[in-house]
mmCIF file of C-alpha atoms and ligand atoms in Angstrom:
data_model
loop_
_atom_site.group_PDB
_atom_site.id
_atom_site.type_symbol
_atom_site.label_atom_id
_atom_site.label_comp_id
_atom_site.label_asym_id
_atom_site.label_seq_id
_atom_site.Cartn_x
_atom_site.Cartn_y
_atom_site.Cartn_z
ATOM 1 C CA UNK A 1 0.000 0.000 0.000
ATOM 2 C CA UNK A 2 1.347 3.252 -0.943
ATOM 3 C CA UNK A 3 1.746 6.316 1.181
ATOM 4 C CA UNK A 4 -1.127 8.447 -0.175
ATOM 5 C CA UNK A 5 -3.208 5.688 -0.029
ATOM 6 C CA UNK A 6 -2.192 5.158 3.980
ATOM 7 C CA UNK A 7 -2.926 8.521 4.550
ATOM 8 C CA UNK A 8 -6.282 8.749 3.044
ATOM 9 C CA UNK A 9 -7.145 6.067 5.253
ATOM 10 C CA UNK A 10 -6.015 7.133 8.393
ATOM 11 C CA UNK A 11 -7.664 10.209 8.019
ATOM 12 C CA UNK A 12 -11.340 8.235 6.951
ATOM 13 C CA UNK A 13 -10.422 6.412 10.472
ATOM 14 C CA UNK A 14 -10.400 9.461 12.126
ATOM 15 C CA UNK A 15 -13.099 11.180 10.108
ATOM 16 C CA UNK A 16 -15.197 8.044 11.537
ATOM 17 C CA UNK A 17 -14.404 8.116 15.024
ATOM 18 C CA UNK A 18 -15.485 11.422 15.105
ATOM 19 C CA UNK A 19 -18.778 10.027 13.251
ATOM 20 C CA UNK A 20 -18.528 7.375 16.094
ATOM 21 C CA UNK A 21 -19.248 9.787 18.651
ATOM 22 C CA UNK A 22 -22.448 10.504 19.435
ATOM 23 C CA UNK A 23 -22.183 14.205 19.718
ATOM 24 C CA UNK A 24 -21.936 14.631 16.281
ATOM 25 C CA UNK A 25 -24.159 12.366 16.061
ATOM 26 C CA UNK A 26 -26.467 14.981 17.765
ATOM 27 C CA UNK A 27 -25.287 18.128 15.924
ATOM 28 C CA UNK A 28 -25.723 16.521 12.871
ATOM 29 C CA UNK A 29 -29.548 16.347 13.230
ATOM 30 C CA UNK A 30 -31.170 19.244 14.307
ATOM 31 C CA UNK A 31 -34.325 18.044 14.486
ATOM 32 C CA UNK A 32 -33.649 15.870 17.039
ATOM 33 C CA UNK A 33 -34.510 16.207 20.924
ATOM 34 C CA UNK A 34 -32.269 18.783 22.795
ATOM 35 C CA UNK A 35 -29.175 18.208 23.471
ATOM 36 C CA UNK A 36 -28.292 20.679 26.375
ATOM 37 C CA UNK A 37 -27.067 19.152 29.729
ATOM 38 C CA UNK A 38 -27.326 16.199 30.884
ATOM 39 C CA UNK A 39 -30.536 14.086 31.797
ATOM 40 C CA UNK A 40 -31.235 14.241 35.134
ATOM 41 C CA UNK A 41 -31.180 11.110 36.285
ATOM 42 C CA UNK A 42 -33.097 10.817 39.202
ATOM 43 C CA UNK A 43 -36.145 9.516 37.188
ATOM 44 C CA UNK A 44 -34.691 6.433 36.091
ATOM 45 C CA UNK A 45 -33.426 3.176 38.344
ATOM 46 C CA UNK A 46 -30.446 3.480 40.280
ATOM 47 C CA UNK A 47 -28.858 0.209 41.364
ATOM 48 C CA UNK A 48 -30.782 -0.198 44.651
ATOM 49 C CA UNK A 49 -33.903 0.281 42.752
ATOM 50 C CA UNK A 50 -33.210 -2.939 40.114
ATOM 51 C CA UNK A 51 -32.414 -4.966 43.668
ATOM 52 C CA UNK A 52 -35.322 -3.711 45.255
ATOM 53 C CA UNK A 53 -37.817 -4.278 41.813
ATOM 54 C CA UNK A 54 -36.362 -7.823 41.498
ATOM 55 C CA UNK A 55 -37.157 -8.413 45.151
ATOM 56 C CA UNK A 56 -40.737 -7.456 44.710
ATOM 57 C CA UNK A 57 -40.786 -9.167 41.372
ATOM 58 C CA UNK A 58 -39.719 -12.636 42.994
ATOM 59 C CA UNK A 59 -41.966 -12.047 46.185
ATOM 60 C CA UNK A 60 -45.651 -11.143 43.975
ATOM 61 C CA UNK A 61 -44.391 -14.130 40.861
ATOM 62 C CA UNK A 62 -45.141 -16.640 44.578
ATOM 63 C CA UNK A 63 -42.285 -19.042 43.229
ATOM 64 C CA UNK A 64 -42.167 -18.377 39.339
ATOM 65 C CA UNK A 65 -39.643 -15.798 39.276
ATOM 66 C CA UNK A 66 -35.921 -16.749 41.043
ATOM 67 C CA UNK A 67 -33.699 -14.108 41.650
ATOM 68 C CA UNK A 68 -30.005 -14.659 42.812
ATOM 69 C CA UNK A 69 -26.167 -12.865 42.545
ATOM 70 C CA UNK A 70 -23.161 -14.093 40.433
ATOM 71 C CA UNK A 71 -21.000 -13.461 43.365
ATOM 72 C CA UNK A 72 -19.836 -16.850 43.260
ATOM 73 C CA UNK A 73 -17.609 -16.206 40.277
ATOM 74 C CA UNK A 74 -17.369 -12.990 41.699
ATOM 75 C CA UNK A 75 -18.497 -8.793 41.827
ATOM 76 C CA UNK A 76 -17.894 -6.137 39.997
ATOM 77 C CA UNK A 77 -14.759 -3.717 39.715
ATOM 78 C CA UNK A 78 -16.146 -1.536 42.834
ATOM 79 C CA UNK A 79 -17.983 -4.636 44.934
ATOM 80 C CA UNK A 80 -21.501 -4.753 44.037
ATOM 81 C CA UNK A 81 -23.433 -8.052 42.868
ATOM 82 C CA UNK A 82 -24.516 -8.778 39.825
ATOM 83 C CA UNK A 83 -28.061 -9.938 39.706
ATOM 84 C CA UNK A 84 -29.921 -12.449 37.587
ATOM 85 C CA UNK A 85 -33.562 -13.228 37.454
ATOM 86 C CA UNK A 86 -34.723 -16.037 36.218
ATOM 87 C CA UNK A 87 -38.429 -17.484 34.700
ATOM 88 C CA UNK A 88 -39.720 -20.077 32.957
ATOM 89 C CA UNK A 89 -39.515 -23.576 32.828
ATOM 90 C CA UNK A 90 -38.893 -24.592 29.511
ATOM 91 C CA UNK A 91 -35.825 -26.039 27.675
ATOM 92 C CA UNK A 92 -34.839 -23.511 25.620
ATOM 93 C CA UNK A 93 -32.052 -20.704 27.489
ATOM 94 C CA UNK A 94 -32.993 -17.257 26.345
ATOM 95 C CA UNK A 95 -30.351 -15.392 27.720
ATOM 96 C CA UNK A 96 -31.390 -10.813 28.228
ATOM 97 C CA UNK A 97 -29.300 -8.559 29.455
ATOM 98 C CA UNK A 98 -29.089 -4.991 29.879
ATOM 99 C CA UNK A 99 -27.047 -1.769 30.860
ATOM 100 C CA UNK A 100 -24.123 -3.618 30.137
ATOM 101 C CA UNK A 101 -22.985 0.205 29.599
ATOM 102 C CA UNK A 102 -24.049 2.154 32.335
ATOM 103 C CA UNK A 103 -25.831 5.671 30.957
ATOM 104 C CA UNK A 104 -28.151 3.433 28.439
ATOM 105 C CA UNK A 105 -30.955 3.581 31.223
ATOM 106 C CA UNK A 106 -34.186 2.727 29.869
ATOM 107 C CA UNK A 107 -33.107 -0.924 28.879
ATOM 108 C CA UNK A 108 -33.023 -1.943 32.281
ATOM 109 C CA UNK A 109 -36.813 -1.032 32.951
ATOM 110 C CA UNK A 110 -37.663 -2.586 29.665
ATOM 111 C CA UNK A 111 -36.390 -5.717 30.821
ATOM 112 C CA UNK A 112 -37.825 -5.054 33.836
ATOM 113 C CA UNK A 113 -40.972 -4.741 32.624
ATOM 114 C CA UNK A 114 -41.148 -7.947 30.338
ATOM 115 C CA UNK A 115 -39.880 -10.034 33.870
ATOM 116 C CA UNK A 116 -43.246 -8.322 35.270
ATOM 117 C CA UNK A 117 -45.210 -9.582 32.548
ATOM 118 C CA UNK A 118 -43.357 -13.540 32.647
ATOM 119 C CA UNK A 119 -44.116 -13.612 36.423
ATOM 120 C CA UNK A 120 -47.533 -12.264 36.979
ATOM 121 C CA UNK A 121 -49.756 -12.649 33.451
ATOM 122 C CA UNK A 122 -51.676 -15.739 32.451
ATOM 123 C CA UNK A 123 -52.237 -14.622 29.041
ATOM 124 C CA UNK A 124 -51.913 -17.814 26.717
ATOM 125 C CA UNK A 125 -48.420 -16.503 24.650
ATOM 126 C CA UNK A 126 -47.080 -15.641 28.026
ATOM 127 C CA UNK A 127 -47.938 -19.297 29.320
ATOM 128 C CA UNK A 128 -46.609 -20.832 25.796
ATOM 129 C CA UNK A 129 -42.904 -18.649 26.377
ATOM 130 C CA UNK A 130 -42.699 -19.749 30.319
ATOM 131 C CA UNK A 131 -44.091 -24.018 29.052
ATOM 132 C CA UNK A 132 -41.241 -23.681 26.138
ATOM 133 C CA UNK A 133 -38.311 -21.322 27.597
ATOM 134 C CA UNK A 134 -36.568 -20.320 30.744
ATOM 135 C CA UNK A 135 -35.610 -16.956 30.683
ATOM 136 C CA UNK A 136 -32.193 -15.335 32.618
ATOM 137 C CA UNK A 137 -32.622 -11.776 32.428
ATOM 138 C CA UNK A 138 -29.184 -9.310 33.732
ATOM 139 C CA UNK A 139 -31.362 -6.229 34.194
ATOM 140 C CA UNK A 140 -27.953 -4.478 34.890
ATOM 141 C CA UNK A 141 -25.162 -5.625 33.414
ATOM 142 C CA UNK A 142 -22.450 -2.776 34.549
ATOM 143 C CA UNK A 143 -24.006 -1.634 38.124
ATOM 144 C CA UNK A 144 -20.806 0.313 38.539
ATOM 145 C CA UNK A 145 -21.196 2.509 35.081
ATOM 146 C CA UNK A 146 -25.275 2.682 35.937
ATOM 147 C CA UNK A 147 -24.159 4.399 39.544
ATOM 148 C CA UNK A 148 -21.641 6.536 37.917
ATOM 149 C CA UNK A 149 -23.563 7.272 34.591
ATOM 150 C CA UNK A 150 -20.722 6.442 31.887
ATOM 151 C CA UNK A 151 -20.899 3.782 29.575
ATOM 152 C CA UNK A 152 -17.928 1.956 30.946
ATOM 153 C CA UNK A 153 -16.823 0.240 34.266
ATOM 154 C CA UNK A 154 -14.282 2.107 36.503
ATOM 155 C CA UNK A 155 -10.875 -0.386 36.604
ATOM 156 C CA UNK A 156 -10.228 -0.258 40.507
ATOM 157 C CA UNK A 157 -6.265 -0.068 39.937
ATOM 158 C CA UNK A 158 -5.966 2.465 37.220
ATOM 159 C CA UNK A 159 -9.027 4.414 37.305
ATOM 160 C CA UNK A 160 -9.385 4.383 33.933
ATOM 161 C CA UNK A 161 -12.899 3.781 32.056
ATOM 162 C CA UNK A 162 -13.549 0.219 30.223
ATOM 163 C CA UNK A 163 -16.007 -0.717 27.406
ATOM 164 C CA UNK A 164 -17.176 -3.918 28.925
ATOM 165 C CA UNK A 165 -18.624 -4.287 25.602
ATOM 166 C CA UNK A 166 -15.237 -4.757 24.112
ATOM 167 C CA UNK A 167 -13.795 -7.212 26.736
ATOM 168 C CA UNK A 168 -15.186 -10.768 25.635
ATOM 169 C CA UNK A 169 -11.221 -11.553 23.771
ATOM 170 C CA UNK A 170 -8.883 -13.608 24.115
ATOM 171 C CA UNK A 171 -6.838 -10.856 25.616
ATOM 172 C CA UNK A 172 -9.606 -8.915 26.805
ATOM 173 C CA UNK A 173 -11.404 -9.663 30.470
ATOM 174 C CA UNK A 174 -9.725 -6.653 31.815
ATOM 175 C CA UNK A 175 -13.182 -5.867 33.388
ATOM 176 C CA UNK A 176 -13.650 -7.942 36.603
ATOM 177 C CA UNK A 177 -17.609 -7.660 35.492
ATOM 178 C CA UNK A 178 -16.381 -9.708 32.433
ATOM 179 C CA UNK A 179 -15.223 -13.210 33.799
ATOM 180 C CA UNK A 180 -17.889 -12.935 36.377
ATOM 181 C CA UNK A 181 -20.942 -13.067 33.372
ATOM 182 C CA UNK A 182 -18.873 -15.094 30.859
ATOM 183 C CA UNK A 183 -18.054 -17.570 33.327
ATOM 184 C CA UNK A 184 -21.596 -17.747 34.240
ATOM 185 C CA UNK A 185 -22.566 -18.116 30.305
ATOM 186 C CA UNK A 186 -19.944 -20.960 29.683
ATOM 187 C CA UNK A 187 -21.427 -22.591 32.603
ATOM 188 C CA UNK A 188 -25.641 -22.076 31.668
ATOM 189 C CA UNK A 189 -25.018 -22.696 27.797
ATOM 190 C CA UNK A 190 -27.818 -20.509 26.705
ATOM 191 C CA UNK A 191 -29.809 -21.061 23.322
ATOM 192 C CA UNK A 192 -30.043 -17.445 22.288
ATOM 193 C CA UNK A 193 -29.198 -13.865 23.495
ATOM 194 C CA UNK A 194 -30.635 -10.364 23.004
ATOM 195 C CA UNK A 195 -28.735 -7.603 24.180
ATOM 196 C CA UNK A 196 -29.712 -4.018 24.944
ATOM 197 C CA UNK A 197 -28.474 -0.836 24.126
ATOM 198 C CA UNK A 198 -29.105 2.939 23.609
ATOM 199 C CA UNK A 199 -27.392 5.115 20.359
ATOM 200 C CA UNK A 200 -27.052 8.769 19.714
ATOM 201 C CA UNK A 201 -29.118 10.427 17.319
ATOM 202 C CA UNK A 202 -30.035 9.322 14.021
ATOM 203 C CA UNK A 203 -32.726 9.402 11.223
ATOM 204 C CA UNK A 204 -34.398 6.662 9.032
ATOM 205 C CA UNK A 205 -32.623 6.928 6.002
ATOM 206 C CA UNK A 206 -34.042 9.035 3.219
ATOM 207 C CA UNK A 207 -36.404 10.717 5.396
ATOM 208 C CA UNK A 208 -36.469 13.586 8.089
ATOM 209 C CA UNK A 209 -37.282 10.910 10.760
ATOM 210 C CA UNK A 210 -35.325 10.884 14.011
ATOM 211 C CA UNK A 211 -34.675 6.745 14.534
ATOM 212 C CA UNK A 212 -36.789 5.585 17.652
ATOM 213 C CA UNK A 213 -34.786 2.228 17.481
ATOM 214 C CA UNK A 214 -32.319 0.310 16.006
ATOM 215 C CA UNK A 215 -31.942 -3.129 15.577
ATOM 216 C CA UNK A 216 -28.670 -4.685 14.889
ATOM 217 C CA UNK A 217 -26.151 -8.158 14.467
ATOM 218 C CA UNK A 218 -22.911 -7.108 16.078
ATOM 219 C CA UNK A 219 -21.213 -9.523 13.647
ATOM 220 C CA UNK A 220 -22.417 -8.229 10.224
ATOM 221 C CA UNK A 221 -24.848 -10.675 8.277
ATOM 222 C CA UNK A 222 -23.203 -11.336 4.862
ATOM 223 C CA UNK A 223 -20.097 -9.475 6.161
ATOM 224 C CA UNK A 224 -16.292 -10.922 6.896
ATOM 225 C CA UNK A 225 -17.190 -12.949 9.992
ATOM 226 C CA UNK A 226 -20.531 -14.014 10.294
ATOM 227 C CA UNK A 227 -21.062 -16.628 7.836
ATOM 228 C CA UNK A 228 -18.834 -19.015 8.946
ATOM 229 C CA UNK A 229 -20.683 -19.475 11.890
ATOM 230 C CA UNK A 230 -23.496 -21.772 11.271
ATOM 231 C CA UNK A 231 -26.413 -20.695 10.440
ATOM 232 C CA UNK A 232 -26.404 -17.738 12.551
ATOM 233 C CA UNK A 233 -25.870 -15.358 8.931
ATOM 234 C CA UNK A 234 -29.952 -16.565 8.828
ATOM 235 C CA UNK A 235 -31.583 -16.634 11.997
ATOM 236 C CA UNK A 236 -30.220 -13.191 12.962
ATOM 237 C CA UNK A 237 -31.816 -11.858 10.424
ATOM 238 C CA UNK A 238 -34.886 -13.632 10.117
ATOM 239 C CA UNK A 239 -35.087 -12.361 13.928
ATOM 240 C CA UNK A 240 -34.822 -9.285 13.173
ATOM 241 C CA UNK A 241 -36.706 -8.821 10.036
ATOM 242 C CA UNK A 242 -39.457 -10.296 11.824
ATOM 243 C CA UNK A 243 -39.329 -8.181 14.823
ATOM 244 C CA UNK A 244 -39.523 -5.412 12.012
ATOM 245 C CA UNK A 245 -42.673 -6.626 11.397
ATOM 246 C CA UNK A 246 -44.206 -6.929 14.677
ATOM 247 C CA UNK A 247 -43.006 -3.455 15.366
ATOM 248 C CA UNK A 248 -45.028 -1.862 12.361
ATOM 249 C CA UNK A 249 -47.991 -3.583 13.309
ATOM 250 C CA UNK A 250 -47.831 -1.544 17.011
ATOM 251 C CA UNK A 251 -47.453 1.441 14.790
ATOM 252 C CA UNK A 252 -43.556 1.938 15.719
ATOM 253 C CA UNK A 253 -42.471 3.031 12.022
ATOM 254 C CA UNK A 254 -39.188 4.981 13.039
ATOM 255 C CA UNK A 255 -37.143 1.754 12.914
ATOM 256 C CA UNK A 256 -34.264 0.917 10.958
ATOM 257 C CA UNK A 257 -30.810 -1.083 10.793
ATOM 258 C CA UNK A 258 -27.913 -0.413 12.892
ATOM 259 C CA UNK A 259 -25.399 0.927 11.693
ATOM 260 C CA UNK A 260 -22.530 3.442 12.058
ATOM 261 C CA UNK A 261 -23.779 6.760 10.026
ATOM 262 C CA UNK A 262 -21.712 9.322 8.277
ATOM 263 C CA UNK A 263 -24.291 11.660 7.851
ATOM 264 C CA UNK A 264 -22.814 14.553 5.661
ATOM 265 C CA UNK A 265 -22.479 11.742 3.368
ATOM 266 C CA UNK A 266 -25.356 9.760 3.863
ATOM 267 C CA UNK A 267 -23.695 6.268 3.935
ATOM 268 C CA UNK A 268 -23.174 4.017 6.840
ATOM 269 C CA UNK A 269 -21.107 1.085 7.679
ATOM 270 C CA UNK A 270 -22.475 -2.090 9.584
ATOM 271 C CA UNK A 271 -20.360 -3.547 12.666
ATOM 272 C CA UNK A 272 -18.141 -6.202 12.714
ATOM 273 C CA UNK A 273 -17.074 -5.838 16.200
ATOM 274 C CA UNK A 274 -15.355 -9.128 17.503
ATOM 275 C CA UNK A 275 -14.790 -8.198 21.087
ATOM 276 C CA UNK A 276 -18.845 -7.573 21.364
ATOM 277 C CA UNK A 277 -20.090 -9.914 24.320
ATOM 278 C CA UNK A 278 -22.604 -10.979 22.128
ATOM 279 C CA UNK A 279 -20.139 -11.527 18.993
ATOM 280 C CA UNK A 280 -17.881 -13.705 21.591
ATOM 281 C CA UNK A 281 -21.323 -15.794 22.214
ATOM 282 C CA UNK A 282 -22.072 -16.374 18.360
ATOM 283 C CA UNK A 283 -18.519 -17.201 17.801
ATOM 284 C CA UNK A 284 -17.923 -19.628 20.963
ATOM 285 C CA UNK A 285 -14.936 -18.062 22.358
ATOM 286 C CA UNK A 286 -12.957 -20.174 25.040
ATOM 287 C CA UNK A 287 -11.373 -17.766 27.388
ATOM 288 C CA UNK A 288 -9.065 -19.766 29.339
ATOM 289 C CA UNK A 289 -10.564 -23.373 28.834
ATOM 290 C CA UNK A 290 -13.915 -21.895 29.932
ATOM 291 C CA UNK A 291 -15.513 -22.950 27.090
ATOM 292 C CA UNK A 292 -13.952 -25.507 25.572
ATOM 293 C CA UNK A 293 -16.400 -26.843 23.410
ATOM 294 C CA UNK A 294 -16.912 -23.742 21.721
ATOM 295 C CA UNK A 295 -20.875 -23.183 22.921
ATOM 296 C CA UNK A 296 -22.184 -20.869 20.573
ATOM 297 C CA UNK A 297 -25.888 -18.678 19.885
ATOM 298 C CA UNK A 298 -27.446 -16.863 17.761
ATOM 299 C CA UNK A 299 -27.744 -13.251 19.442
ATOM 300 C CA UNK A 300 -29.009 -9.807 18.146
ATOM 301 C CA UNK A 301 -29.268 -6.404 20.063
ATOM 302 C CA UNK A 302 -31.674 -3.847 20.302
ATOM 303 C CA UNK A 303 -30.980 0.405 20.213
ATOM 304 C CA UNK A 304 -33.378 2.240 21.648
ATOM 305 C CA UNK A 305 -33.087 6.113 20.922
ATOM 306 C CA UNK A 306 -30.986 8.468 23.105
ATOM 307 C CA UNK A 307 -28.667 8.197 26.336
ATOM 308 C CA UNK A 308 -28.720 10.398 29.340
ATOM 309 C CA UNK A 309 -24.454 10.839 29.941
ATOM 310 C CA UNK A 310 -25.451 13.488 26.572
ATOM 311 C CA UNK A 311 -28.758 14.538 27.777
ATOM 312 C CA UNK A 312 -30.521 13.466 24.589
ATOM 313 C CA UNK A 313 -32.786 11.272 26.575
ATOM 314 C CA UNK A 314 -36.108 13.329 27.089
ATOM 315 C CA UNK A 315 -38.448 12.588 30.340
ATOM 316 C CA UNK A 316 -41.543 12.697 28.117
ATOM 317 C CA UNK A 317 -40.527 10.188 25.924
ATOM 318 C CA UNK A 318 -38.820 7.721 28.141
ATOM 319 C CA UNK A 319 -42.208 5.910 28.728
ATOM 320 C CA UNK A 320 -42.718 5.581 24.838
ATOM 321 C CA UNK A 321 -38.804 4.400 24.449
ATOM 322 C CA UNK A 322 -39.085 2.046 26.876
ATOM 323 C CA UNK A 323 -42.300 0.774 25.283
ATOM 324 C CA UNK A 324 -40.953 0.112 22.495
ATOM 325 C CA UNK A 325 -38.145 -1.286 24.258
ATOM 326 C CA UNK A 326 -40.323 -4.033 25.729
ATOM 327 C CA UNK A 327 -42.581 -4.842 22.924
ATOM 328 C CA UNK A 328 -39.705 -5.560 20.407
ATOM 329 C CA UNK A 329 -38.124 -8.048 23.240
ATOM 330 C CA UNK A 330 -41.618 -9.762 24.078
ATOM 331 C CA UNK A 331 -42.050 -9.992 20.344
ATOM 332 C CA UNK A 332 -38.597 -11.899 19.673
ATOM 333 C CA UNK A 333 -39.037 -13.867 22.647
ATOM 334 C CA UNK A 334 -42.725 -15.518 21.359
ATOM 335 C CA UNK A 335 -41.094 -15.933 17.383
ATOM 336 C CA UNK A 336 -38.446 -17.310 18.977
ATOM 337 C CA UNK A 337 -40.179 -19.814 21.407
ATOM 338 C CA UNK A 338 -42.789 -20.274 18.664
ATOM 339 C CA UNK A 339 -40.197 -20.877 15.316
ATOM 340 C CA UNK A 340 -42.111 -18.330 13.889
ATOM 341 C CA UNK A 341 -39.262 -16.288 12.706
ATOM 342 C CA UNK A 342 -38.079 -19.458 10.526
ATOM 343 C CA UNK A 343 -41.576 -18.692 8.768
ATOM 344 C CA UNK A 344 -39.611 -15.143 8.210
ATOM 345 C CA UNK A 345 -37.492 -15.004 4.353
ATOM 346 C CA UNK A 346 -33.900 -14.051 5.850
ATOM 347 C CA UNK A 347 -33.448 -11.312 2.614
ATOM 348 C CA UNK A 348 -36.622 -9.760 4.666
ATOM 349 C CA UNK A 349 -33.543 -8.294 6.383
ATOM 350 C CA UNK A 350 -32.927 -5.919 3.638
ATOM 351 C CA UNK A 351 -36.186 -4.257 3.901
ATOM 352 C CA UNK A 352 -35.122 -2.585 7.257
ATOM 353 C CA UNK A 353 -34.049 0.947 5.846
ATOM 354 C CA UNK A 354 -30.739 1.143 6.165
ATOM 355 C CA UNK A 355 -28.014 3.886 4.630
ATOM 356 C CA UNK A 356 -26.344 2.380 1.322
ATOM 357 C CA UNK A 357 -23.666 0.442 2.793
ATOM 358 C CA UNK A 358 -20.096 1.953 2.480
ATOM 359 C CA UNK A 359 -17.877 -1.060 4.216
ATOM 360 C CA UNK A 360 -17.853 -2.775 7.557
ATOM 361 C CA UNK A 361 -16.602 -0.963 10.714
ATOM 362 C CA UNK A 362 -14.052 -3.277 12.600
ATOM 363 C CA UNK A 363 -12.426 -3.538 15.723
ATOM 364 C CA UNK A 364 -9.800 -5.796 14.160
ATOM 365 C CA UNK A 365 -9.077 -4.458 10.924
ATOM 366 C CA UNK A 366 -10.443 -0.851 10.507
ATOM 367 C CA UNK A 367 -12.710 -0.516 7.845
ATOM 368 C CA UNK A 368 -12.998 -3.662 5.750
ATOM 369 C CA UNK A 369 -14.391 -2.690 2.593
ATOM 370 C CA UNK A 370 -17.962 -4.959 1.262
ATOM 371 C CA UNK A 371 -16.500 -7.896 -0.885
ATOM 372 C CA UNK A 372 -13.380 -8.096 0.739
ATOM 373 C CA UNK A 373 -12.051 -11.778 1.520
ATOM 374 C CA UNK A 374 -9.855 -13.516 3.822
ATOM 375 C CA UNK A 375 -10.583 -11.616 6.900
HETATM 376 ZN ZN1 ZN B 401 -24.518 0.367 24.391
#
């Protein structure tokens, strides 16, 4: 590769990472929500409040809903527990977690919510999920990011910030919240995984629409990694096309694909992040002999509109957001318990607007262009 050529991509890297951020994110689209300050907190849960919720959630399910810690592989970086609930007494492991970074509030109460629902309704697809699953919901992945507000953990002996969502690697588990949770996933084998997240601000390609929500395949279906993992370059996105569906027929229309937007340009690049917690689960990774037959899921994540470490997460709308939120996961839950999404044409997929794809953003190789082989 020639000089000019190294240059011009060093400086797309860095054009990107400024992309990356959401603040530009939020500048770029001025019809969005306001962006001034920070959210105040105060109106969504705080660490004590999941404990306290899951309490009451275990005490009014009268024996339905369990609830315990994974302090016996450990806590996280600043001491507190990390806590599972779990429903359902079928065979199938649906594994949902949450907050895994700590200012993307409003996942926590969706899953929250849906744990409600699983322990208290008799409706007839509730009673179907709970005959045919068993749920393990981590309302709060990262308790020590939720307390502080910032998307990563605090590492005890440096004080520096972590992405836990980067730390599922062979060298990675620099996050004691890490090994605790993977150790407990080796150990459970799960069948599937959804994982949930907030983004900055976006809009529906092609129209003046802020995003509500995004749904997204950390490992990017038809991209460099994915299909050479079973079947998962399907099922993802049958999952996801279908939820697409469900979602229009609530009336939530302001739903696309995630990706990573360059908006002055109006092109975006899909993920193909390896050191994703739910990219490690797809591709079976065996951190020290953990794992050793390679147990691997299909898993997907969710985006749900907004964070409150920028402020662009509005009190009026966190009920709607959350909503959403909830209705998306109860949806993928029943086609998954069901096999309705295998009903679901995987191409579907492309009919989730999406920005005309410009290359696949790695965290192994930079930007790997569409086509490219032998990654
Ligand atoms: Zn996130």
């Amino acid at each position: 590769m020639n000089l000019s050529i190294f240059k011009k991509t060093s400086l797309l890297t860095a054009i990107l990472l400024l992309v990356f951020s959401s603040l530009v994110f939020a500048a770029s689209n001025p019809g969005g929500p306001s962006t001034n300050g920070q959210t105040n907190i105060s109106s969504t849960l705080s660490y004590a409040d999941v404990v306290k919720i899951l309490g009451d959630i275990k005490h009014s399910s009268k024996g339905k809903v369990e609830v315990f810690t994974l302090d016996k592989y450990g806590k996280s970086e600043a001491g507190r527990s990390i806590y599972v609930a779990k429903v359902g007494d079928g065979s199938k492991k649906i594994w949902i977690q949450a907050q895994i970074h700590g200012n993307e509030k409003l996942t926590t109460e969706a899953a929250l919510d849906l744990l409600k629902t699983y322990a208290s309704s008799n409706n007839r697809e509730v009673q179907k999920v709970l005959g045919e699953a068993t749920l393990y919901f981590i309302p709060m992945y990262n308790p020590d990011g939720a307390e502080m507000n910032t998307r990563g953990t605090k590492i005890m002996s440096t004080g520096q910030l972590l992405d836990l969502n980067r730390d599922w690697t062979l060298d990675g588990f620099a996050g004691k919240e890490s090994l605790v949770v993977y150790k407990y996933w080796a150990e459970l084998k799960p069948d599937f995984a959804i994982d949930l997240h907030h983004q900055g601000l976006k809009q529906v390609y092609g129209t003046n629409e802020a995003t509500s929500f995004s749904l997204g395949i950390s490992l990017a279906p038809d991209g460099p990694t994915l299909p050479s993992y079973k079947n998962y370059n399907d099922v993802t996105r049958q999952m996801l096309a279908y939820v697409y569906d469900n979602m229009k027929g609530y009336g939530y229309t302001h739903i696309d694909r995630y990706q990573i937007v360059d908006a002055a340009k109006q092109i975006g690049y899909d993920i193909d992040i390896k050191g994703g917690v739910v990219s490690a689960m797809m591709m079976g990774l065996n951190y020290n002999g953990l794992n050793p037959k390679h147990h691997s899921h299909p898993a997907v994540f969710f985006e749900t509109k907004g964070n409150t470490s920028e402020g662009s997460l509005g009190q009026k709308s966190n009920g709607y957001l959350t909503k959403q939120n909830y209705l998306a996961l109860k949806s993928l839950v029943y086609g998954y318990v069901t096999g309705e999404i295998y009903e679901v044409d995987p191409n579907h997929w492309n009919d989730i607007p999406a920005y005309p794809l410009a290359g696949y953003w790695t965290d192994y190789n930079g930007i790997v262009p569409v086509g490219a082989s032998g990654y």
